[in-house]
PDB file of C-alpha atoms in Angstrom:
ATOM      1  CA  ARG A   1      16.938 -25.756  25.058  1.00  0.00           C
ATOM      2  CA  LYS A   2      16.191 -23.314  22.236  1.00  0.00           C
ATOM      3  CA  GLU A   3      18.865 -22.939  19.584  1.00  0.00           C
ATOM      4  CA  VAL A   4      18.873 -19.153  19.981  1.00  0.00           C
ATOM      5  CA  GLU A   5      17.763 -17.588  23.252  1.00  0.00           C
ATOM      6  CA  GLN A   6      16.967 -13.978  23.963  1.00  0.00           C
ATOM      7  CA  ASP A   7      15.478 -12.058  26.860  1.00  0.00           C
ATOM      8  CA  PRO A   8      11.964 -11.212  25.594  1.00  0.00           C
ATOM      9  CA  GLY A   9      11.828  -7.900  27.463  1.00  0.00           C
ATOM     10  CA  PRO A  10      10.197  -5.505  27.057  1.00  0.00           C
ATOM     11  CA  PHE A  11      12.960  -3.046  27.753  1.00  0.00           C
ATOM     12  CA  ASN A  12      11.322   0.303  28.525  1.00  0.00           C
ATOM     13  CA  VAL A  13      13.893   3.112  28.374  1.00  0.00           C
ATOM     14  CA  PRO A  14      13.840   6.922  28.078  1.00  0.00           C
ATOM     15  CA  GLU A  15      15.098   8.690  24.992  1.00  0.00           C
ATOM     16  CA  GLY A  16      18.851   9.102  25.113  1.00  0.00           C
ATOM     17  CA  ALA A  17      19.432   5.962  27.179  1.00  0.00           C
ATOM     18  CA  THR A  18      21.910   3.225  26.348  1.00  0.00           C
ATOM     19  CA  VAL A  19      20.438  -0.254  26.193  1.00  0.00           C
ATOM     20  CA  ALA A  20      22.043  -3.651  25.657  1.00  0.00           C
ATOM     21  CA  PHE A  21      20.521  -6.881  24.399  1.00  0.00           C
ATOM     22  CA  ASN A  22      22.063 -10.295  24.797  1.00  0.00           C
ATOM     23  CA  CYS A  23      21.627 -13.537  22.968  1.00  0.00           C
ATOM     24  CA  THR A  24      23.064 -17.038  23.343  1.00  0.00           C
ATOM     25  CA  TYR A  25      23.194 -19.760  20.715  1.00  0.00           C
ATOM     26  CA  SER A  26      23.663 -23.505  21.070  1.00  0.00           C
ATOM     27  CA  ASN A  27      25.407 -24.533  17.842  1.00  0.00           C
ATOM     28  CA  SER A  28      29.127 -23.941  18.207  1.00  0.00           C
ATOM     29  CA  ALA A  29      29.555 -24.554  14.465  1.00  0.00           C
ATOM     30  CA  SER A  30      27.515 -21.478  13.521  1.00  0.00           C
ATOM     31  CA  GLN A  31      29.482 -19.147  11.293  1.00  0.00           C
ATOM     32  CA  SER A  32      27.164 -16.225  10.589  1.00  0.00           C
ATOM     33  CA  PHE A  33      25.437 -13.963  13.040  1.00  0.00           C
ATOM     34  CA  PHE A  34      23.017 -11.115  12.556  1.00  0.00           C
ATOM     35  CA  TRP A  35      20.724  -8.710  14.307  1.00  0.00           C
ATOM     36  CA  TYR A  36      17.414  -8.046  12.578  1.00  0.00           C
ATOM     37  CA  ARG A  37      14.872  -5.414  13.520  1.00  0.00           C
ATOM     38  CA  GLN A  38      11.141  -6.050  13.234  1.00  0.00           C
ATOM     39  CA  ASP A  39       8.507  -3.355  13.586  1.00  0.00           C
ATOM     40  CA  CYS A  40       5.019  -4.322  14.692  1.00  0.00           C
ATOM     41  CA  ARG A  41       3.290  -6.458  12.057  1.00  0.00           C
ATOM     42  CA  LYS A  42       6.075  -5.868   9.542  1.00  0.00           C
ATOM     43  CA  GLU A  43       8.801  -8.049   8.057  1.00  0.00           C
ATOM     44  CA  PRO A  44      12.224  -8.435   9.700  1.00  0.00           C
ATOM     45  CA  LYS A  45      14.926  -6.163   8.291  1.00  0.00           C
ATOM     46  CA  LEU A  46      18.657  -6.661   8.651  1.00  0.00           C
ATOM     47  CA  LEU A  47      20.100  -4.246  11.182  1.00  0.00           C
ATOM     48  CA  MET A  48      23.669  -5.472  11.083  1.00  0.00           C
ATOM     49  CA  SER A  49      25.852  -8.503  10.679  1.00  0.00           C
ATOM     50  CA  VAL A  50      28.009  -9.464  13.650  1.00  0.00           C
ATOM     51  CA  TYR A  51      31.710 -10.130  13.197  1.00  0.00           C
ATOM     52  CA  SER A  52      34.194 -11.773  15.537  1.00  0.00           C
ATOM     53  CA  SER A  53      36.110  -8.539  15.945  1.00  0.00           C
ATOM     54  CA  GLY A  54      32.954  -6.644  16.838  1.00  0.00           C
ATOM     55  CA  ASN A  55      31.484  -3.962  14.651  1.00  0.00           C
ATOM     56  CA  GLU A  56      29.797  -0.609  14.936  1.00  0.00           C
ATOM     57  CA  ASP A  57      27.277   1.199  12.781  1.00  0.00           C
ATOM     58  CA  GLY A  58      26.500   4.641  14.105  1.00  0.00           C
ATOM     59  CA  ARG A  59      24.762   4.256  17.453  1.00  0.00           C
ATOM     60  CA  PHE A  60      24.712   0.466  17.189  1.00  0.00           C
ATOM     61  CA  THR A  61      27.520  -1.842  18.307  1.00  0.00           C
ATOM     62  CA  ALA A  62      27.467  -5.632  17.961  1.00  0.00           C
ATOM     63  CA  GLN A  63      29.810  -8.047  19.696  1.00  0.00           C
ATOM     64  CA  LEU A  64      30.373 -11.786  19.306  1.00  0.00           C
ATOM     65  CA  ASN A  65      31.973 -14.087  21.868  1.00  0.00           C
ATOM     66  CA  ARG A  66      32.464 -17.467  20.216  1.00  0.00           C
ATOM     67  CA  ALA A  67      33.881 -19.116  23.315  1.00  0.00           C
ATOM     68  CA  SER A  68      30.751 -18.284  25.306  1.00  0.00           C
ATOM     69  CA  GLN A  69      28.427 -18.526  22.269  1.00  0.00           C
ATOM     70  CA  TYR A  70      27.101 -15.111  23.103  1.00  0.00           C
ATOM     71  CA  ILE A  71      26.091 -12.160  20.944  1.00  0.00           C
ATOM     72  CA  SER A  72      25.243  -8.671  22.084  1.00  0.00           C
ATOM     73  CA  LEU A  73      23.777  -5.490  20.649  1.00  0.00           C
ATOM     74  CA  LEU A  74      24.328  -2.098  22.243  1.00  0.00           C
ATOM     75  CA  ILE A  75      22.212   0.888  21.286  1.00  0.00           C
ATOM     76  CA  ARG A  76      23.455   4.289  22.397  1.00  0.00           C
ATOM     77  CA  ASP A  77      21.431   7.521  22.575  1.00  0.00           C
ATOM     78  CA  SER A  78      18.113   5.709  22.037  1.00  0.00           C
ATOM     79  CA  LYS A  79      15.561   7.368  19.761  1.00  0.00           C
ATOM     80  CA  LEU A  80      11.795   6.942  19.760  1.00  0.00           C
ATOM     81  CA  SER A  81      12.187   5.369  16.329  1.00  0.00           C
ATOM     82  CA  ASP A  82      14.318   2.579  17.823  1.00  0.00           C
ATOM     83  CA  SER A  83      11.166   1.093  19.370  1.00  0.00           C
ATOM     84  CA  ALA A  84      10.853  -2.341  17.764  1.00  0.00           C
ATOM     85  CA  THR A  85      11.596  -6.006  18.341  1.00  0.00           C
ATOM     86  CA  TYR A  86      15.235  -7.009  17.875  1.00  0.00           C
ATOM     87  CA  LEU A  87      15.842 -10.519  16.605  1.00  0.00           C
ATOM     88  CA  CYS A  88      19.099 -12.378  17.137  1.00  0.00           C
ATOM     89  CA  VAL A  89      19.835 -14.655  14.174  1.00  0.00           C
ATOM     90  CA  VAL A  90      22.449 -17.334  13.512  1.00  0.00           C
ATOM     91  CA  ASN A  91      22.903 -19.746  10.645  1.00  0.00           C
ATOM     92  CA  GLY A  92      22.018 -23.349  11.411  1.00  0.00           C
ATOM     93  CA  LEU A  93      23.853 -26.649  11.177  1.00  0.00           C
ATOM     94  CA  SER A  94      23.091 -26.537   7.502  1.00  0.00           C
ATOM     95  CA  SER A  95      24.165 -23.057   6.573  1.00  0.00           C
ATOM     96  CA  TYR A  96      21.205 -22.451   4.303  1.00  0.00           C
ATOM     97  CA  LYS A  97      18.839 -21.863   7.165  1.00  0.00           C
ATOM     98  CA  LEU A  98      18.639 -18.932   9.519  1.00  0.00           C
ATOM     99  CA  ILE A  99      17.643 -19.586  13.117  1.00  0.00           C
ATOM    100  CA  PHE A 100      15.871 -16.734  14.844  1.00  0.00           C
ATOM    101  CA  GLY A 101      15.505 -16.016  18.506  1.00  0.00           C
ATOM    102  CA  SER A 102      12.077 -15.019  19.763  1.00  0.00           C
ATOM    103  CA  GLY A 103      13.103 -11.385  19.853  1.00  0.00           C
ATOM    104  CA  THR A 104      13.606  -8.688  22.459  1.00  0.00           C
ATOM    105  CA  ARG A 105      11.086  -5.886  22.497  1.00  0.00           C
ATOM    106  CA  LEU A 106      12.362  -2.332  23.024  1.00  0.00           C
ATOM    107  CA  LEU A 107      10.120   0.585  23.949  1.00  0.00           C
ATOM    108  CA  VAL A 108      11.722   4.025  23.949  1.00  0.00           C
ATOM    109  CA  ARG A 109       9.627   6.630  25.757  1.00  0.00           C
ATOM    110  CA  PRO A 110       9.828  10.435  25.438  1.00  0.00           C
TER     111      PRO A 110
ATOM    112  CA  GLU B   1      12.070  -1.626  -0.040  1.00  0.00           C
ATOM    113  CA  THR B   2      13.619  -5.056  -0.569  1.00  0.00           C
ATOM    114  CA  GLY B   3      12.055  -5.819  -3.936  1.00  0.00           C
ATOM    115  CA  VAL B   4      10.559  -9.032  -2.536  1.00  0.00           C
ATOM    116  CA  THR B   5       6.797  -9.096  -2.922  1.00  0.00           C
ATOM    117  CA  GLN B   6       4.301 -11.521  -1.454  1.00  0.00           C
ATOM    118  CA  SER B   7       0.652 -12.110  -2.176  1.00  0.00           C
ATOM    119  CA  PRO B   8      -1.883 -12.000  -0.786  1.00  0.00           C
ATOM    120  CA  THR B   9      -1.123  -9.788   2.228  1.00  0.00           C
ATOM    121  CA  HIS B  10      -3.953 -11.207   4.309  1.00  0.00           C
ATOM    122  CA  LEU B  11      -5.984 -14.392   4.027  1.00  0.00           C
ATOM    123  CA  ILE B  12      -8.672 -16.129   6.039  1.00  0.00           C
ATOM    124  CA  LYS B  13      -9.228 -19.848   5.522  1.00  0.00           C
ATOM    125  CA  THR B  14     -11.294 -22.550   7.159  1.00  0.00           C
ATOM    126  CA  ARG B  15      -9.731 -25.542   8.890  1.00  0.00           C
ATOM    127  CA  GLY B  16      -9.172 -28.373   6.422  1.00  0.00           C
ATOM    128  CA  GLN B  17      -8.840 -26.107   3.386  1.00  0.00           C
ATOM    129  CA  GLN B  18      -5.757 -25.667   1.240  1.00  0.00           C
ATOM    130  CA  VAL B  19      -3.870 -22.413   0.632  1.00  0.00           C
ATOM    131  CA  THR B  20      -1.230 -21.171  -1.813  1.00  0.00           C
ATOM    132  CA  LEU B  21       0.993 -18.219  -0.988  1.00  0.00           C
ATOM    133  CA  ARG B  22       3.178 -16.514  -3.578  1.00  0.00           C
ATOM    134  CA  CYS B  23       6.512 -14.749  -3.548  1.00  0.00           C
ATOM    135  CA  SER B  24       8.449 -12.820  -6.170  1.00  0.00           C
ATOM    136  CA  SER B  25      12.122 -12.717  -5.332  1.00  0.00           C
ATOM    137  CA  GLN B  26      14.420  -9.741  -5.753  1.00  0.00           C
ATOM    138  CA  SER B  27      15.941  -9.360  -9.190  1.00  0.00           C
ATOM    139  CA  GLY B  28      19.148 -11.385  -9.470  1.00  0.00           C
ATOM    140  CA  HIS B  29      18.321 -13.627  -6.505  1.00  0.00           C
ATOM    141  CA  ASN B  30      18.085 -17.379  -7.203  1.00  0.00           C
ATOM    142  CA  THR B  31      17.315 -18.553  -3.670  1.00  0.00           C
ATOM    143  CA  VAL B  32      14.016 -18.291  -1.834  1.00  0.00           C
ATOM    144  CA  SER B  33      13.342 -19.365   1.742  1.00  0.00           C
ATOM    145  CA  TRP B  34      10.021 -19.546   3.526  1.00  0.00           C
ATOM    146  CA  TYR B  35       9.480 -18.899   7.225  1.00  0.00           C
ATOM    147  CA  GLN B  36       6.491 -19.153   9.543  1.00  0.00           C
ATOM    148  CA  GLN B  37       6.192 -16.613  12.351  1.00  0.00           C
ATOM    149  CA  ALA B  38       3.621 -17.266  15.064  1.00  0.00           C
ATOM    150  CA  LEU B  39       2.558 -14.403  17.289  1.00  0.00           C
ATOM    151  CA  GLY B  40       5.260 -13.494  19.800  1.00  0.00           C
ATOM    152  CA  GLN B  41       7.820 -15.842  18.260  1.00  0.00           C
ATOM    153  CA  GLY B  42      10.713 -15.504  15.881  1.00  0.00           C
ATOM    154  CA  PRO B  43      10.395 -16.796  12.322  1.00  0.00           C
ATOM    155  CA  GLN B  44      10.792 -20.573  11.928  1.00  0.00           C
ATOM    156  CA  PHE B  45      12.436 -21.988   8.803  1.00  0.00           C
ATOM    157  CA  ILE B  46      10.087 -24.028   6.602  1.00  0.00           C
ATOM    158  CA  PHE B  47      12.218 -24.745   3.503  1.00  0.00           C
ATOM    159  CA  GLN B  48      14.493 -23.213   0.924  1.00  0.00           C
ATOM    160  CA  TYR B  49      14.510 -23.411  -2.866  1.00  0.00           C
ATOM    161  CA  TYR B  50      17.603 -22.904  -4.979  1.00  0.00           C
ATOM    162  CA  ARG B  51      17.343 -22.916  -8.747  1.00  0.00           C
ATOM    163  CA  GLU B  52      13.975 -24.697  -8.663  1.00  0.00           C
ATOM    164  CA  GLU B  53      15.103 -27.486  -6.304  1.00  0.00           C
ATOM    165  CA  GLU B  54      14.366 -27.858  -2.597  1.00  0.00           C
ATOM    166  CA  ASN B  55      17.645 -27.155  -0.822  1.00  0.00           C
ATOM    167  CA  GLY B  56      16.688 -27.882   2.762  1.00  0.00           C
ATOM    168  CA  ARG B  57      13.693 -28.252   5.006  1.00  0.00           C
ATOM    169  CA  GLY B  58      12.811 -27.436   8.595  1.00  0.00           C
ATOM    170  CA  ASN B  59      10.616 -29.383  11.011  1.00  0.00           C
ATOM    171  CA  PHE B  60       7.357 -28.966   9.165  1.00  0.00           C
ATOM    172  CA  PRO B  61       5.030 -31.801   8.056  1.00  0.00           C
ATOM    173  CA  PRO B  62       4.691 -32.854   4.402  1.00  0.00           C
ATOM    174  CA  ARG B  63       1.444 -30.928   4.052  1.00  0.00           C
ATOM    175  CA  PHE B  64       3.715 -27.892   3.726  1.00  0.00           C
ATOM    176  CA  SER B  65       5.113 -27.991   0.198  1.00  0.00           C
ATOM    177  CA  GLY B  66       6.596 -25.565  -2.235  1.00  0.00           C
ATOM    178  CA  LEU B  67       7.718 -24.776  -5.737  1.00  0.00           C
ATOM    179  CA  GLN B  68      10.186 -22.469  -7.378  1.00  0.00           C
ATOM    180  CA  PHE B  69       9.722 -21.370 -10.968  1.00  0.00           C
ATOM    181  CA  PRO B  70      12.309 -20.621 -13.688  1.00  0.00           C
ATOM    182  CA  ASN B  71      12.035 -16.904 -12.922  1.00  0.00           C
ATOM    183  CA  TYR B  72      12.877 -17.813  -9.263  1.00  0.00           C
ATOM    184  CA  SER B  73       9.479 -16.801  -7.926  1.00  0.00           C
ATOM    185  CA  SER B  74       8.061 -19.300  -5.458  1.00  0.00           C
ATOM    186  CA  GLU B  75       4.894 -20.732  -3.966  1.00  0.00           C
ATOM    187  CA  LEU B  76       4.163 -22.172  -0.548  1.00  0.00           C
ATOM    188  CA  ASN B  77       1.265 -24.616  -0.394  1.00  0.00           C
ATOM    189  CA  VAL B  78      -0.329 -25.801   2.809  1.00  0.00           C
ATOM    190  CA  ASN B  79      -2.893 -28.614   2.730  1.00  0.00           C
ATOM    191  CA  ALA B  80      -5.402 -29.636   5.389  1.00  0.00           C
ATOM    192  CA  LEU B  81      -5.081 -26.357   7.265  1.00  0.00           C
ATOM    193  CA  GLU B  82      -5.064 -26.481  11.047  1.00  0.00           C
ATOM    194  CA  LEU B  83      -5.821 -23.703  13.504  1.00  0.00           C
ATOM    195  CA  ASP B  84      -2.145 -23.636  14.549  1.00  0.00           C
ATOM    196  CA  ASP B  85      -1.170 -22.744  10.977  1.00  0.00           C
ATOM    197  CA  SER B  86      -2.413 -19.219  11.687  1.00  0.00           C
ATOM    198  CA  ALA B  87       0.731 -17.102  11.416  1.00  0.00           C
ATOM    199  CA  LEU B  88       2.691 -14.597   9.365  1.00  0.00           C
ATOM    200  CA  TYR B  89       4.357 -16.371   6.438  1.00  0.00           C
ATOM    201  CA  LEU B  90       7.548 -14.712   5.279  1.00  0.00           C
ATOM    202  CA  CYS B  91       9.439 -15.202   2.082  1.00  0.00           C
ATOM    203  CA  ALA B  92      13.106 -14.271   1.946  1.00  0.00           C
ATOM    204  CA  SER B  93      15.237 -14.056  -1.156  1.00  0.00           C
ATOM    205  CA  SER B  94      19.012 -14.093  -1.333  1.00  0.00           C
ATOM    206  CA  PRO B  95      21.626 -14.113  -4.076  1.00  0.00           C
ATOM    207  CA  GLY B  96      22.815 -17.573  -3.090  1.00  0.00           C
ATOM    208  CA  THR B  97      22.543 -20.307  -0.505  1.00  0.00           C
ATOM    209  CA  GLY B  98      24.457 -20.323   2.723  1.00  0.00           C
ATOM    210  CA  ASP B  99      25.041 -17.374   4.924  1.00  0.00           C
ATOM    211  CA  THR B 100      24.333 -14.577   2.507  1.00  0.00           C
ATOM    212  CA  GLU B 101      22.012 -11.807   3.568  1.00  0.00           C
ATOM    213  CA  ALA B 102      18.304 -12.577   3.257  1.00  0.00           C
ATOM    214  CA  PHE B 103      15.792  -9.939   2.175  1.00  0.00           C
ATOM    215  CA  PHE B 104      12.265 -10.435   3.432  1.00  0.00           C
ATOM    216  CA  GLY B 105       8.962  -9.664   1.800  1.00  0.00           C
ATOM    217  CA  GLN B 106       6.200  -8.002   3.786  1.00  0.00           C
ATOM    218  CA  GLY B 107       4.613 -11.358   4.572  1.00  0.00           C
ATOM    219  CA  THR B 108       1.220 -12.980   4.249  1.00  0.00           C
ATOM    220  CA  ARG B 109      -0.884 -13.050   7.385  1.00  0.00           C
ATOM    221  CA  LEU B 110      -2.904 -16.284   7.367  1.00  0.00           C
ATOM    222  CA  THR B 111      -5.783 -16.809   9.743  1.00  0.00           C
ATOM    223  CA  VAL B 112      -7.348 -20.265   9.986  1.00  0.00           C
ATOM    224  CA  VAL B 113     -10.794 -20.386  11.576  1.00  0.00           C
TER     225      VAL B 113
END
């Protein structure tokens, strides 16, 4: 079983749609959780950290369920510029390392 | 921009050769981590350097080695290159170890033929 699992997609949605990505992780001791965005052939960039209470940044909402070891990202009112791969990231058994999922690809069409 | 720079941006090597990739960390950051990202996969942790010492290592063979210099810049060396080493190599700097935010450089795309 992979340490961080994501649906690879692609999710193909029209502009203005709401889309949700899910992620599960295997290490119950993980303390830090993130969503990164990666554009084609570019480096990953931090989209948002994920907190136990859930957090929102504009059109983006992240949720964490520790009991189920589940993380989600909701994108409202999708824009063409949201097209990218979204990587779910947790810290590993040794907190110095980040463990990435394989990513979920989002395509937003006009 | 993150302030993390990597060189070169692209590289083609022959199987069996050796390669050195370089990373300049963001000002004020003393921790550098290296990741390998194969096509269609998420980045995989190679190792981390903190104040010139290796601070942790992923599941990579010893032919992957590294260094960190007093100015906190870093090198990744790979010996005896294999075809499967073809990937995007990412350097990430952070202000400390642990779960602090990591800032990635643009990566070095290595192709082994």
